[in-house]
Amino acid sequence: MYQIITFYKFTPLSDLADRRERLRAVMRENSIKGTIILAEEGFNSTVCGTVKNIRQFLLAAETILSCRIEYKSSKHSNAPFRRIDVKIKREIVTLKQAVDLSLGEGTYVEPEDWNTVISDPETFLLDTRNEYEVMNGSFARAENPRTRKFSELPAYVSEHLDPTKHKTIAMFCTGGIRCEKFAPYLRSKGFENVLQLKGGILRYLEVVDPSESLWNGECFVFDDRVTVNEKLEKGSQPDFSVPETS
């Protein structure tokens, strides 16, 4: 049985090349497969390994990344990743917009309180994921912006949303990282009451009882499982994604 963990953090990082090599070495030593993205703004990752090896990897990774790692976890009988990949990029999630992350303070909604927030008919519910992800499942009443990539979302907002009309916007994504950038982005554009699901869909499915869940369908994940169901087990939905063309 393999444990799959996803984790990210917006935190200033330097010496990226050195950290990359040290992370690669730790992944090899502990038979960890998956992807870690490093940037000056932080890190973003999904990896897999045995429970014991994941534990050892996390201890070493926290030292290399100079911070405590909070992660979301699921399990699968097969390893959903086949190789070790540590990349250095300009952003850990690509928005192509300058964002003051401090504007995101006070926007988080715990999974246990999410149902109340999105049941308010005055709340505009925004799915910040891409079209192929939304096709596998979403929350009832959620707006699908029909984007192909995250960096297209600002254009959608410019064309379809208005701070004077959309007084409360609640947003969600797979694990929380996209919303951590987009909530402060919306605030910078004049949207005052902006809310984001803390920990994303994966945390919601982990915490909220299925009998009370407002989630419909399955959740797309970026590995060989394609989707996970409400029990965070491998789903049955097809892969609607297509390779991006230049």
Coordinates of C-alpha atoms in Angstrom, one line a residue, residues 1-145:
M1 CA 0.0 0.0 0.0
Y2 CA 1.3 3.4 -1.0
Q3 CA 0.7 6.7 0.8
I4 CA 0.2 9.8 -1.5
I5 CA 0.8 13.2 0.1
T6 CA 0.3 16.6 -1.3
F7 CA 1.8 19.7 0.3
Y8 CA 2.7 23.3 -0.5
K9 CA 3.7 26.5 1.3
F10 CA 4.2 30.1 0.3
T11 CA 7.4 30.9 2.0
P12 CA 10.5 32.8 0.7
L13 CA 13.2 30.3 -0.5
S14 CA 16.7 30.9 -1.6
D15 CA 19.5 28.5 -2.8
L16 CA 17.0 26.7 -5.0
A17 CA 19.6 24.6 -6.9
D18 CA 21.1 23.3 -3.7
R19 CA 17.7 22.5 -2.2
R20 CA 16.7 20.7 -5.4
E21 CA 19.7 18.4 -5.3
R22 CA 19.2 17.6 -1.6
L23 CA 15.5 16.8 -2.2
R24 CA 16.4 14.6 -5.1
A25 CA 18.9 12.7 -2.9
V26 CA 16.3 12.3 -0.1
M27 CA 13.7 11.0 -2.5
R28 CA 16.2 8.4 -3.9
E29 CA 17.2 7.3 -0.5
N30 CA 13.6 6.7 0.6
S31 CA 12.2 5.4 -2.7
I32 CA 9.9 8.4 -3.0
K33 CA 8.4 9.1 -6.4
G34 CA 6.6 12.2 -7.6
T35 CA 7.1 15.9 -8.3
I36 CA 8.3 18.8 -6.2
I37 CA 8.2 22.4 -7.6
L38 CA 10.5 25.0 -6.0
A39 CA 10.4 28.7 -6.6
E40 CA 11.4 31.8 -4.7
E41 CA 7.8 32.1 -3.4
G42 CA 7.8 28.6 -1.9
F43 CA 7.2 24.9 -2.8
N44 CA 4.4 22.7 -4.2
S45 CA 4.4 18.9 -4.3
T46 CA 2.7 15.6 -4.6
V47 CA 4.7 12.4 -3.9
C48 CA 4.2 8.8 -2.9
G49 CA 5.9 6.0 -1.0
T50 CA 5.4 3.5 1.7
V51 CA 4.1 4.9 5.0
K52 CA 7.5 4.4 6.6
N53 CA 9.4 6.0 3.8
I54 CA 7.0 9.0 3.6
R55 CA 7.6 9.6 7.3
Q56 CA 11.4 9.6 6.8
F57 CA 11.2 11.7 3.7
L58 CA 9.1 14.4 5.6
L59 CA 11.6 14.6 8.4
A60 CA 14.4 15.3 5.9
A61 CA 12.3 17.6 3.7
E62 CA 11.3 19.8 6.6
T63 CA 15.0 20.4 7.3
I64 CA 15.8 21.1 3.6
L65 CA 12.8 23.5 3.2
S66 CA 13.4 25.1 6.6
C67 CA 9.8 24.8 7.7
R68 CA 7.1 22.5 9.0
I69 CA 5.2 20.6 6.3
E70 CA 1.4 20.3 6.5
Y71 CA 0.1 17.7 4.1
K72 CA -3.0 16.0 2.8
S73 CA -2.9 12.2 2.6
S74 CA -4.6 9.3 0.7
K75 CA -3.6 5.7 0.0
H76 CA -3.6 3.5 -3.1
S77 CA -2.5 -0.1 -3.8
N78 CA -0.2 1.0 -6.7
A79 CA 2.3 3.9 -6.9
P80 CA 0.7 6.6 -9.0
F81 CA 4.1 8.1 -9.8
R82 CA 6.9 6.5 -11.7
R83 CA 9.8 8.9 -11.4
I84 CA 11.6 11.5 -9.3
D85 CA 11.1 15.1 -10.5
V86 CA 12.3 18.2 -8.7
K87 CA 11.8 21.4 -10.7
I88 CA 12.7 25.0 -10.3
K89 CA 10.1 27.5 -11.7
R90 CA 9.2 31.1 -11.4
E91 CA 5.9 30.3 -9.6
I92 CA 4.7 27.2 -7.6
V93 CA 1.3 27.8 -9.3
T94 CA 1.3 29.8 -12.4
L95 CA -1.0 32.9 -12.4
K96 CA 1.4 35.3 -14.2
Q97 CA 0.1 38.1 -12.0
A98 CA 1.9 39.9 -9.1
V99 CA -0.1 39.1 -5.9
D100 CA 0.3 40.5 -2.4
L101 CA -0.4 37.3 -0.5
S102 CA -1.0 39.3 2.7
L103 CA -4.4 40.3 1.3
G104 CA -5.5 36.7 1.8
E105 CA -5.6 37.1 5.5
G106 CA -9.0 36.4 7.0
T107 CA -10.4 34.7 3.9
Y108 CA -10.1 31.0 5.0
V109 CA -13.2 28.9 5.7
E110 CA -12.8 25.6 7.5
P111 CA -14.3 22.6 5.7
E112 CA -16.8 22.1 8.6
D113 CA -18.2 25.6 7.9
W114 CA -18.1 25.4 4.1
N115 CA -21.7 24.1 3.6
T116 CA -23.1 27.0 5.4
V117 CA -21.2 29.5 3.3
I118 CA -22.1 28.0 -0.1
S119 CA -25.7 27.4 0.8
D120 CA -26.3 31.2 1.0
P121 CA -28.0 32.2 -2.3
E122 CA -26.2 35.6 -2.1
T123 CA -22.8 33.9 -2.3
F124 CA -21.2 33.6 -5.8
L125 CA -19.4 30.2 -5.8
L126 CA -16.4 30.0 -8.0
D127 CA -14.6 26.8 -9.1
T128 CA -11.0 28.0 -9.8
R129 CA -10.0 24.8 -11.5
N130 CA -9.7 24.1 -15.2
E131 CA -12.5 22.8 -17.4
Y132 CA -11.2 19.2 -17.6
E133 CA -11.1 19.1 -13.8
V134 CA -14.6 20.5 -13.3
M135 CA -16.0 17.8 -15.7
N136 CA -15.3 15.1 -13.1
G137 CA -17.2 16.8 -10.3
S138 CA -17.8 20.0 -8.4
F139 CA -20.0 21.6 -5.7
A140 CA -23.6 22.3 -6.6
R141 CA -24.2 25.8 -7.9
A142 CA -20.5 26.4 -8.6
E143 CA -19.6 28.6 -11.5
N144 CA -17.4 26.9 -14.1
P145 CA -15.1 29.6 -15.6

